[in-house]
XYZ file of C-alpha atoms in Angstrom:
734
model
C 0.000 0.000 0.000
C 1.380 3.449 -0.878
C 2.215 5.857 1.914
C -0.351 8.469 0.854
C -3.150 5.904 0.722
C -2.242 4.545 4.160
C -2.238 8.099 5.550
C -5.693 8.648 4.057
C -7.066 5.461 5.577
C -5.551 6.343 8.947
C -7.297 9.717 8.863
C -10.537 8.046 7.810
C -10.190 5.526 10.603
C -9.952 8.228 13.221
C -13.039 9.946 11.810
C -15.000 6.691 11.817
C -14.108 5.662 15.337
C -17.280 7.363 16.498
C -19.358 4.798 14.627
C -17.623 1.763 16.014
C -14.620 1.264 13.736
C -11.150 1.147 15.263
C -8.234 2.520 13.251
C -6.458 -0.850 13.185
C -9.586 -2.592 11.986
C -10.111 0.128 9.431
C -6.700 -0.454 7.888
C -7.538 -4.155 7.628
C -11.051 -3.833 6.247
C -11.398 -0.311 4.874
C -11.686 -1.177 1.186
C -12.811 -4.812 1.232
C -16.371 -4.101 0.138
C -15.367 -1.948 -2.826
C -12.557 -4.378 -3.591
C -14.995 -7.276 -3.693
C -17.338 -5.299 -5.943
C -14.743 -3.863 -8.275
C -12.429 -6.766 -9.134
C -11.676 -6.145 -12.824
C -11.046 -9.701 -14.053
C -12.180 -12.181 -11.416
C -15.619 -13.729 -11.370
C -18.196 -12.043 -9.162
C -20.766 -14.135 -7.285
C -23.615 -12.984 -5.049
C -26.324 -14.600 -2.932
C -29.065 -12.139 -1.956
C -31.693 -13.094 0.627
C -34.766 -11.019 1.513
C -37.707 -12.133 3.662
C -40.899 -10.153 4.195
C -43.297 -13.011 4.954
C -42.763 -14.061 8.560
C -45.578 -15.865 10.410
C -45.848 -13.378 13.277
C -43.654 -10.388 12.330
C -44.141 -9.399 8.670
C -41.763 -6.938 7.055
C -42.247 -4.934 3.867
C -38.867 -3.778 2.568
C -36.612 -6.840 2.491
C -37.456 -7.919 -1.066
C -36.881 -4.312 -2.150
C -33.427 -4.514 -0.539
C -32.644 -7.524 -2.729
C -33.708 -5.558 -5.809
C -31.574 -2.585 -4.739
C -28.497 -4.773 -4.336
C -29.103 -6.769 -7.513
C -29.460 -3.726 -9.767
C -26.400 -2.109 -8.184
C -24.246 -5.202 -8.656
C -25.295 -5.735 -12.266
C -25.407 -2.198 -13.630
C -22.770 -0.468 -11.513
C -20.225 -3.188 -10.716
C -20.447 -5.560 -13.631
C -21.881 -8.705 -11.999
C -23.365 -11.113 -14.530
C -27.081 -11.676 -13.820
C -26.512 -15.440 -13.944
C -23.960 -15.126 -11.134
C -26.469 -13.526 -8.753
C -28.826 -15.912 -6.955
C -31.790 -14.428 -5.071
C -33.879 -16.166 -2.417
C -36.956 -14.256 -1.287
C -39.867 -15.018 1.041
C -40.984 -18.673 0.919
C -37.851 -19.762 -0.958
C -35.592 -18.410 1.783
C -35.816 -21.357 4.179
C -32.932 -22.261 6.450
C -31.987 -25.270 4.367
C -32.285 -23.395 1.068
C -30.122 -20.511 2.281
C -27.361 -22.774 3.578
C -27.501 -25.055 0.532
C -27.406 -22.095 -1.861
C -24.413 -20.643 -0.030
C -22.479 -23.867 -0.503
C -23.491 -24.633 -4.092
C -23.615 -21.119 -5.537
C -20.787 -19.479 -3.598
C -18.412 -21.935 -1.925
C -18.293 -24.548 -4.694
C -18.075 -22.018 -7.553
C -15.731 -19.388 -6.112
C -12.022 -19.525 -6.807
C -9.158 -17.635 -5.189
C -9.378 -13.970 -6.148
C -13.086 -14.064 -6.992
C -15.480 -11.569 -5.429
C -18.302 -12.916 -3.238
C -21.205 -10.958 -1.749
C -23.760 -12.376 0.688
C -26.678 -10.125 1.620
C -29.438 -10.835 4.152
C -32.443 -8.615 4.854
C -34.946 -9.935 7.367
C -35.527 -10.535 11.048
C -32.764 -11.367 13.457
C -33.026 -12.753 16.953
C -31.065 -13.763 20.033
C -31.468 -17.411 20.946
C -30.755 -18.896 24.333
C -30.295 -22.561 25.081
C -32.598 -24.445 27.444
C -29.504 -25.529 29.376
C -27.917 -22.038 29.466
C -30.780 -19.541 28.964
C -28.620 -16.606 30.038
C -26.149 -17.145 27.194
C -27.658 -15.650 24.059
C -26.452 -16.076 20.479
C -27.248 -13.913 17.459
C -29.224 -15.614 14.725
C -30.849 -14.949 11.360
C -34.518 -15.891 11.106
C -35.391 -17.797 7.894
C -38.777 -17.886 6.185
C -39.614 -21.210 7.869
C -39.366 -19.682 11.317
C -41.017 -21.854 13.953
C -42.453 -20.908 17.319
C -40.975 -23.211 19.994
C -43.586 -25.269 21.828
C -43.328 -27.093 25.138
C -43.316 -30.389 23.280
C -40.760 -29.224 20.712
C -38.260 -26.630 21.910
C -36.191 -26.568 18.683
C -35.736 -23.317 16.730
C -34.970 -23.172 13.050
C -32.704 -20.128 12.976
C -29.341 -19.813 11.230
C -26.859 -18.932 13.930
C -24.475 -16.081 13.227
C -21.675 -18.496 14.029
C -22.822 -20.715 11.159
C -22.827 -17.731 8.788
C -19.289 -16.767 9.817
C -18.154 -20.365 9.294
C -19.700 -20.253 5.823
C -17.852 -17.027 5.045
C -14.583 -18.472 6.320
C -15.075 -21.585 4.183
C -14.976 -19.557 0.963
C -11.796 -20.084 -1.084
C -11.405 -16.328 -1.728
C -10.403 -13.509 0.581
C -12.531 -10.990 -1.365
C -15.789 -11.803 0.403
C -18.109 -9.832 2.581
C -21.508 -10.332 4.241
C -24.057 -7.516 4.474
C -26.677 -7.980 7.188
C -29.626 -5.583 7.279
C -31.101 -7.054 10.429
C -30.958 -6.654 14.203
C -31.113 -9.034 17.130
C -32.505 -7.109 20.106
C -35.883 -8.334 21.351
C -38.523 -5.690 20.699
C -41.974 -6.166 22.199
C -43.550 -4.063 19.465
C -42.509 -4.432 15.813
C -42.804 -0.690 15.173
C -41.059 2.427 16.419
C -42.722 5.520 15.010
C -42.820 5.155 11.229
C -40.084 2.515 11.360
C -40.643 -1.226 11.359
C -37.982 -3.044 13.354
C -36.118 -5.984 11.838
C -35.916 -8.241 14.838
C -38.186 -11.076 15.941
C -40.730 -9.587 18.371
C -40.490 -12.396 20.915
C -37.787 -13.831 23.097
C -36.622 -17.324 22.202
C -35.303 -20.050 24.436
C -34.838 -23.379 22.739
C -32.378 -25.634 20.976
C -30.979 -25.358 17.512
C -32.498 -27.846 15.107
C -30.650 -31.095 14.438
C -30.167 -30.020 10.825
C -28.532 -26.734 11.831
C -26.276 -28.373 14.431
C -25.151 -31.038 11.946
C -24.513 -28.481 9.208
C -22.455 -26.232 11.506
C -20.437 -29.179 12.810
C -19.538 -30.118 9.251
C -18.243 -26.593 8.616
C -16.155 -26.581 11.814
C -14.444 -29.797 10.783
C -13.054 -28.289 7.592
C -9.312 -27.848 7.514
C -9.244 -24.948 5.035
C -11.166 -22.301 6.958
C -9.804 -18.809 6.494
C -8.827 -17.052 9.727
C -11.545 -14.370 9.707
C -14.702 -13.065 8.022
C -15.902 -9.497 7.523
C -19.457 -8.263 7.996
C -21.185 -4.966 7.241
C -23.946 -4.768 9.840
C -26.919 -2.409 9.754
C -26.580 -1.766 13.494
C -24.557 -2.641 16.552
C -25.526 -5.799 18.456
C -27.543 -3.923 21.055
C -29.271 -1.611 18.565
C -32.269 -1.917 16.290
C -32.176 -2.026 12.492
C -35.203 -0.498 10.815
C -36.969 -0.216 7.508
C -38.994 2.806 6.429
C -41.874 3.443 4.085
C -41.331 6.211 1.559
C -43.724 7.297 -1.159
C -43.951 4.252 -3.398
C -41.611 1.816 -1.664
C -40.319 0.430 1.623
C -36.653 -0.428 2.159
C -34.087 -0.991 4.875
C -32.475 2.248 6.018
C -28.995 0.768 5.743
C -29.416 -1.019 2.415
C -30.957 2.025 0.752
C -28.289 4.365 2.120
C -25.420 2.046 1.175
C -26.598 1.220 -2.339
C -27.507 4.827 -3.126
C -24.045 5.933 -2.001
C -22.342 3.298 -4.150
C -24.224 4.409 -7.273
C -22.445 7.739 -6.819
C -19.017 6.319 -5.928
C -16.180 7.267 -8.267
C -12.856 5.623 -9.072
C -11.281 8.127 -6.668
C -13.610 7.097 -3.847
C -12.427 4.865 -1.057
C -14.568 2.791 1.230
C -14.190 5.512 3.859
C -16.321 7.741 1.631
C -19.024 5.212 0.851
C -19.491 3.643 4.267
C -19.321 6.873 6.270
C -21.776 8.560 3.926
C -24.169 5.640 4.281
C -23.765 5.643 8.065
C -24.358 9.389 8.120
C -27.529 9.053 6.065
C -28.843 6.377 8.444
C -28.116 8.624 11.429
C -29.990 11.492 9.773
C -33.066 9.261 9.549
C -32.823 7.185 12.710
C -30.536 9.121 15.041
C -28.477 7.049 17.440
C -31.172 4.349 17.360
C -29.242 2.700 14.519
C -25.553 3.064 13.701
C -24.069 0.807 11.002
C -20.966 -1.143 11.960
C -18.107 -3.031 10.369
C -17.645 -6.240 12.321
C -14.880 -8.810 12.230
C -15.009 -12.163 13.970
C -11.268 -12.410 14.592
C -9.496 -9.131 15.184
C -6.174 -10.865 15.917
C -5.977 -12.527 12.498
C -3.573 -10.983 9.976
C -5.265 -9.016 7.195
C -5.966 -11.152 4.141
C -6.770 -8.265 1.790
C -4.384 -6.619 -0.646
C -5.167 -2.900 -0.340
C -4.362 -2.020 -3.927
C -6.080 0.809 -5.730
C -9.029 -0.719 -7.567
C -11.114 1.171 -10.120
C -14.855 0.931 -10.304
C -16.327 -0.419 -13.525
C -17.936 2.873 -14.501
C -18.410 6.501 -13.581
C -20.968 7.722 -11.067
C -24.595 7.355 -12.126
C -28.146 7.807 -10.857
C -29.454 4.572 -12.353
C -29.567 2.461 -15.481
C -31.721 1.418 -18.422
C -33.354 -1.930 -17.605
C -35.412 -2.465 -20.775
C -36.034 -0.867 -24.177
C -39.638 -0.900 -25.407
C -42.004 0.374 -28.087
C -39.546 -0.056 -30.938
C -36.877 1.907 -29.124
C -39.095 4.912 -28.309
C -39.449 4.290 -24.572
C -37.296 2.684 -21.890
C -37.634 1.334 -18.374
C -35.242 2.822 -15.822
C -33.958 1.855 -12.387
C -33.190 5.020 -10.377
C -31.454 3.550 -7.324
C -28.921 6.396 -7.093
C -31.471 9.101 -6.294
C -32.255 10.218 -2.768
C -35.796 9.559 -1.569
C -36.698 13.247 -1.728
C -35.564 13.691 -5.330
C -36.954 10.292 -6.370
C -40.436 11.262 -5.144
C -40.603 14.083 -7.705
C -38.674 12.373 -10.520
C -41.722 12.368 -12.813
C -41.100 14.784 -15.714
C -37.389 15.039 -14.920
C -34.835 14.504 -17.697
C -31.964 12.032 -17.633
C -29.049 11.587 -20.034
C -27.714 8.246 -21.280
C -24.082 7.515 -21.984
C -20.656 7.957 -20.499
C -19.964 11.503 -19.290
C -17.179 13.347 -21.035
C -15.933 16.805 -20.267
C -18.758 19.308 -20.657
C -18.663 21.535 -23.679
C -19.055 25.106 -22.494
C -22.449 26.357 -23.576
C -23.683 22.837 -24.312
C -26.022 21.129 -21.875
C -24.684 17.739 -22.893
C -21.137 16.473 -22.799
C -19.729 14.642 -25.828
C -20.298 11.254 -24.242
C -24.063 11.648 -23.867
C -26.097 10.117 -26.655
C -29.766 10.377 -25.683
C -32.110 12.283 -23.398
C -34.938 10.597 -21.512
C -38.070 12.315 -20.187
C -39.581 10.431 -17.249
C -43.317 9.882 -17.707
C -44.234 7.692 -14.716
C -42.555 6.164 -11.665
C -43.350 3.274 -9.351
C -40.840 2.843 -6.573
C -37.387 2.871 -8.135
C -38.693 1.892 -11.573
C -39.633 4.552 -14.092
C -40.864 4.691 -17.649
C -39.228 7.310 -19.855
C -39.669 8.640 -23.367
C -36.622 9.092 -25.578
C -36.540 12.743 -26.639
C -35.797 13.859 -30.179
C -32.068 14.361 -30.463
C -32.315 17.124 -33.086
C -28.881 17.521 -34.620
C -27.618 14.819 -32.265
C -29.332 11.689 -33.652
C -30.281 9.089 -31.072
C -28.877 5.600 -31.343
C -30.580 2.413 -30.251
C -30.290 2.115 -26.470
C -29.632 -1.165 -24.691
C -30.327 -2.460 -21.203
C -27.520 -1.804 -18.753
C -26.576 1.658 -19.985
C -26.155 4.159 -17.173
C -28.321 7.255 -16.794
C -27.544 10.531 -15.090
C -29.749 13.389 -14.008
C -29.833 16.317 -16.427
C -32.923 18.412 -15.568
C -34.538 18.158 -12.122
C -38.220 19.083 -12.185
C -39.899 19.977 -8.880
C -43.492 21.105 -8.228
C -43.944 24.611 -6.867
C -46.425 23.394 -4.234
C -44.300 20.909 -2.272
C -45.514 20.789 1.315
C -44.717 19.265 4.692
C -46.482 16.068 5.757
C -47.230 15.363 9.409
C -48.402 11.954 10.636
C -50.709 11.840 13.636
C -49.439 9.467 16.283
C -51.529 6.340 16.765
C -51.627 7.012 20.514
C -53.854 10.061 20.069
C -57.506 9.640 20.938
C -60.147 10.138 18.281
C -61.115 13.641 19.469
C -57.426 14.625 19.560
C -56.967 13.446 15.980
C -60.048 15.385 14.869
C -58.829 18.578 16.552
C -55.296 18.108 15.190
C -56.577 17.585 11.654
C -58.699 20.716 11.958
C -55.762 22.697 13.313
C -53.292 21.634 10.649
C -55.837 22.495 7.926
C -55.260 26.161 8.786
C -51.476 25.932 8.274
C -50.581 26.501 4.594
C -48.587 23.782 2.817
C -48.903 21.326 5.731
C -50.975 18.158 5.321
C -51.940 15.454 7.805
C -51.798 11.683 7.238
C -52.392 8.577 9.310
C -49.718 7.098 11.549
C -48.821 4.341 9.056
C -48.320 6.622 6.044
C -45.106 8.269 4.803
C -44.488 11.609 6.470
C -41.809 14.155 7.315
C -42.639 14.400 11.036
C -45.057 13.042 13.623
C -47.380 14.959 15.932
C -48.281 13.424 19.258
C -48.231 13.560 23.013
C -45.060 14.237 24.917
C -44.478 11.458 27.484
C -46.246 12.368 30.725
C -44.222 14.108 33.403
C -44.974 15.223 36.937
C -45.775 18.927 36.827
C -46.104 19.680 40.496
C -46.928 18.292 43.894
C -47.860 21.155 46.180
C -48.324 19.024 49.279
C -47.689 15.489 50.364
C -51.405 14.705 50.696
C -52.386 15.918 47.190
C -52.425 13.506 44.266
C -49.781 13.834 41.585
C -51.125 15.812 38.622
C -50.400 14.768 35.050
C -51.301 16.981 32.103
C -51.070 16.209 28.418
C -48.573 18.079 26.312
C -48.033 17.951 22.563
C -45.055 18.302 20.261
C -43.371 17.217 17.047
C -41.274 14.085 16.683
C -38.997 12.660 14.049
C -40.019 9.463 12.297
C -37.806 7.616 14.785
C -39.791 9.099 17.699
C -37.096 11.619 18.683
C -38.592 14.872 20.022
C -37.945 17.864 17.774
C -36.322 20.496 20.039
C -38.375 23.542 20.977
C -41.719 21.997 19.980
C -42.877 20.757 23.380
C -45.850 22.691 24.757
C -47.083 23.408 28.260
C -49.234 21.016 30.250
C -52.958 21.248 29.601
C -52.554 22.880 26.196
C -55.418 22.238 23.745
C -54.544 20.364 20.573
C -55.558 23.220 18.252
C -53.544 25.686 20.321
C -50.521 23.384 20.065
C -50.823 23.246 16.282
C -51.112 27.039 16.030
C -48.046 27.397 18.260
C -46.101 25.085 15.954
C -47.032 26.900 12.721
C -43.875 29.096 12.494
C -41.623 26.134 13.222
C -43.443 24.012 10.640
C -42.716 26.692 8.027
C -39.038 26.652 8.978
C -38.909 22.848 8.732
C -40.556 23.021 5.303
C -38.007 25.614 4.223
C -35.189 23.251 5.161
C -36.911 20.423 3.263
C -37.091 22.582 0.118
C -33.445 23.597 0.347
C -32.404 19.951 0.767
C -34.158 19.153 -2.514
C -31.481 21.228 -4.256
C -28.629 18.931 -3.144
C -27.066 17.560 -6.344
C -23.496 16.633 -5.496
C -23.949 13.449 -7.516
C -25.268 15.085 -10.692
C -23.940 18.654 -10.930
C -21.132 19.400 -13.355
C -20.379 22.872 -11.984
C -16.663 23.106 -11.198
C -16.799 24.274 -7.596
C -15.894 22.900 -4.201
C -16.227 23.833 -0.554
C -14.021 23.049 2.438
C -15.107 23.074 6.087
C -12.426 23.940 8.640
C -12.384 24.557 12.350
C -10.660 27.765 13.455
C -10.852 27.201 17.215
C -10.022 25.554 19.517
C -7.766 24.106 16.788
C -7.247 25.180 13.181
C -7.945 22.092 11.099
C -9.369 21.105 7.721
C -12.338 18.838 8.449
C -14.033 17.837 5.206
C -14.410 18.802 1.564
C -17.353 18.571 -0.812
C -17.398 18.837 -4.597
C -19.654 17.565 -7.402
C -18.513 14.084 -8.390
C -19.238 14.649 -12.093
C -17.442 17.978 -12.474
C -14.500 17.841 -14.883
C -11.322 18.462 -12.864
C -8.967 18.540 -15.858
C -8.556 22.267 -15.478
C -8.345 22.566 -11.688
C -7.121 26.115 -11.213
C -5.967 25.733 -7.634
C -4.584 22.423 -6.320
C -5.991 20.932 -3.173
C -3.801 20.973 -0.115
C -2.423 17.690 1.182
C -4.712 17.916 4.214
C -7.755 18.447 1.997
C -6.870 15.464 -0.142
C -6.584 13.195 2.882
C -9.911 14.288 4.339
C -11.890 14.890 1.161
C -15.496 13.723 1.157
C -15.608 12.036 4.572
C -19.178 12.627 5.677
C -20.363 12.336 9.264
C -18.196 14.328 11.641
C -18.623 15.868 15.062
C -18.177 19.432 16.283
C -18.593 20.764 19.805
C -20.935 23.581 20.705
C -18.787 26.684 20.763
C -16.269 25.439 18.183
C -15.614 28.099 15.582
C -15.911 26.919 11.990
C -15.506 28.479 8.564
C -16.300 27.438 5.001
C -14.001 28.195 2.080
C -15.686 28.263 -1.324
C -13.675 27.671 -4.513
C -14.636 28.522 -8.104
C -12.656 26.356 -10.524
C -14.739 27.120 -13.617
C -14.006 29.713 -16.299
C -16.880 32.025 -15.311
C -18.076 33.800 -12.149
C -20.321 31.879 -9.776
C -22.484 33.006 -6.885
C -22.923 31.227 -3.566
C -25.654 31.176 -0.916
C -24.909 29.557 2.463
C -27.614 28.312 4.835
C -27.294 26.434 8.116
C -30.025 24.549 9.965
C -30.305 22.587 13.193
C -32.612 19.774 14.248
C -35.068 22.273 15.737
C -35.697 23.815 12.327
C -33.918 27.131 12.891
C -32.545 28.356 9.552
C -29.566 30.702 9.407
C -28.089 32.565 6.455
C -24.372 33.338 6.314
C -22.526 35.885 4.218
C -18.901 36.737 3.590
C -19.033 40.157 5.298
C -17.940 42.083 2.208
C -16.549 45.462 3.259
C -18.640 47.529 0.826
C -21.848 45.579 1.415
C -21.852 43.709 4.746
C -25.441 42.564 4.212
C -24.823 40.934 0.846
C -25.827 37.276 1.034
C -24.696 36.264 -2.463
C -21.353 37.464 -3.790
C -19.677 36.649 -7.090
C -16.599 34.442 -6.912
C -14.336 35.084 -9.891
C -12.793 32.187 -11.848
C -9.892 30.712 -9.939
C -10.767 32.649 -6.778
C -12.130 31.584 -3.405
C -14.202 33.105 -0.654
C -14.499 32.523 3.091
C -17.856 32.338 4.864
C -18.112 33.902 7.390
C -15.605 36.381 5.956
C -12.179 37.463 7.039
C -12.006 39.165 10.414
C -14.993 37.288 11.881
C -12.913 34.396 13.253
C -15.484 31.952 11.976
C -18.879 30.985 13.332
C -19.411 29.670 16.844
C -21.472 26.471 16.499
C -24.715 26.825 18.439
C -28.140 25.229 18.487
C -29.374 22.093 20.247
C -27.381 18.896 20.571
C -27.979 16.657 17.566
C -27.450 16.889 13.844
C -26.735 20.170 12.107
C -26.433 20.858 8.399
C -24.981 23.560 6.196
C -26.075 23.836 2.571
C -23.815 25.714 0.179
C -25.609 26.480 -3.076
C -23.563 27.686 -6.054
C -25.149 29.163 -9.178
C -23.949 30.734 -12.406
C -26.548 33.499 -11.894
C -27.052 35.855 -8.929
C -29.544 34.963 -6.197
C -31.585 38.088 -6.917
C -34.953 36.987 -5.518
C -33.291 35.330 -2.546
C -31.435 38.521 -1.597
C -34.654 40.546 -1.851
C -36.559 38.034 0.303
C -33.872 38.122 2.983
C -33.788 41.914 3.041
C -37.577 42.131 3.301
C -37.545 39.700 6.209
C -34.908 41.747 8.017
C -36.540 45.177 7.645
C -37.456 45.291 11.321
C -34.107 43.950 12.474
C -30.996 46.091 12.207
C -28.400 43.365 12.231
C -25.194 43.534 10.212
C -23.920 40.227 11.565
C -22.632 37.762 8.934
C -24.827 35.027 10.491
C -28.517 35.787 10.930
C -31.565 33.664 11.667
C -34.167 34.012 8.930
C -37.495 35.424 10.059
C -39.204 34.352 6.815
C -37.407 31.064 6.032
C -40.101 29.572 3.781
C -40.243 32.652 1.535
C -36.446 32.625 1.280
C -36.308 28.908 0.403
C -38.943 29.373 -2.288
C -36.932 32.300 -3.678
C -33.818 30.106 -3.876
C -35.689 27.576 -6.018
C -37.023 30.329 -8.268
C -33.509 31.768 -8.715
C -32.142 28.353 -9.711
C -35.092 27.885 -12.065
C -34.391 31.231 -13.740
C -30.711 30.369 -14.102
C -31.738 27.111 -15.793
C -34.106 28.595 -18.403
C -31.573 28.733 -21.300
C -30.587 25.081 -20.939
C -34.173 23.905 -20.418
C -35.435 25.817 -23.461
C -32.571 24.481 -25.556
C -33.794 20.967 -24.853
C -37.306 21.935 -25.919
C -38.861 21.184 -22.526
C -41.938 23.126 -21.465
C -43.238 22.924 -17.908
C -45.035 25.101 -15.381
C -43.014 23.486 -12.601
C -39.508 24.354 -11.462
C -36.948 22.983 -13.933
C -33.346 22.989 -12.691
C -30.419 22.339 -15.054
C -27.617 20.441 -13.278
C -25.053 22.305 -15.391
C -25.737 25.699 -13.810
C -25.987 24.942 -10.083
C -24.369 22.815 -7.410
C -25.714 22.337 -3.904
C -23.335 20.724 -1.402
C -24.448 19.426 1.991
C -22.306 19.343 5.124
C -23.960 17.257 7.849
C -22.313 17.144 11.264
C -23.073 15.980 14.763
C -23.244 18.784 17.358
C -22.025 17.468 20.722
């Protein structure tokens, strides 16, 4: 391994220690997953298992997980479809899973081959009748049985058996991905999440078939010393699946596969895994933290950490079928975030390998066809091939990669609030009536996709004025995340009426919607604008923390080289900052034309801040031109950065670059600050929703030339990925 690469992995290891990965383990396992996926010449084998149909604990996203992995492996990493075996629902019995592992993986793999095993389903912890206090992790197959007094056998696959299977493979390039959890959960749901663990404790004996099979594996003389596992959560945590609009999937599988669609040849596993882990934490908080596990930390590393290229450039999805005489195609859009995917109807995608953009041309030389999405179901979409004009279309084929070109968003996107199932009927009626008066906020049932939940705050003792008076409990209401975490600053007083609570929350709901709209601009995976941003701490220690840049931007003409520190820390996602730390963003323009930048910061309470560079001649200017080859600090020079504030939890800064000024945005900010004389470079927005809507309109106006050139007409917002780049910095405030 080269010195620079080892230094990078060491830095990554230290950053990832917070999510359960030691630096030594990182250096052993850091790139194994991408190495297994990206082997250029060896055969690639995969066994994918997904089980929704359990007798007493049904799930809904495990078969989707199998589809997510299968499409990724085929279209992004070059797996042959015939080399991927899937077992779903009734086919995924204990015996079938173990037999398929042996026949499809162990008996076919050769040294140097890549092997992937994926399991999505329920897990459990099984205790023996003889030693009930000693629990073992297990995977629950489709033929799960409930132990009876007359028959105390369980039919699970023990985790030990799985590790023995992995160690029996004749190749070191193998990894298991487990989107499951083992902790006993009395209820299968937590908020809008369904938990992937068996909702009953189990004391019994392993079946004779399982014991015999495991004993046969232990007796083998050629077992490798260790096996590696990517786990959706730590042993004591819960792994969850979530329902989005049109599909349900495991949080970890969706985050991991989406990240890998956008991986580039320059990416290391530190980028992909930490981004996936960060995405899971955004959705589930500390309830679920993905882990890299190893069953023998003392074994010498068996992986050659050479630089391995991915099979193709970053993409948002692929063509899966060509229909109607070549006029329409079916797409798989597994690389899109859930928010962007929801509104993908009417968006435009390009087909082909990206080459360097031609200035003034919305398509690079490598793009051959444009596709207009007409309908979407889950990750699948039907698209029409647009007339190529003077660029004649060729016949498309399944497997070709697609990349976002024009993002189309409705102007009336709103915030959805689910009413907690614990509310009484009259409370639900009053809440529905109250939310009806809040513009752009809609109410749905507790089992439907939503942005937040509204419900009772757990009861607390308000007062006890004397020892002989009964304790008084009063209901209070507030907002919660989908994982049941209270949203800070939304908890009301005891005895508050439901309608009063909703009215009290109206300003905060607008701020949360504003943040949702701004997040819909994030396009780090599709933008080709040549910009980047670097986050550094200024105090208590001056240090480069992380860098963001569009993965598709042509870097052939980088005008200013990255520093060594930036290169080592580039693109690592989840990081932590302490309240009071002073941070600063440095914005670079590496294109041949001026760009403008708007910088917004939000916390988990919904407060939205705007930052500017504190230009001497115009200290209130939010958007300032950055000349080609120049850079800008936000907050500006002389401010000594920004002291991190806000509640403990996740914070986010969005840096939005555009080739055109943010004219409407600046006006909206100034109008919202008319009553506040504040020249500070960091200000909380008093009209956040109006400002967020203005940002989208400014990006739409900047995109008009490119959209019109493609002959697209729409009353919605149409955003051309060539003219804007929105980069997200998510960090943990501690």
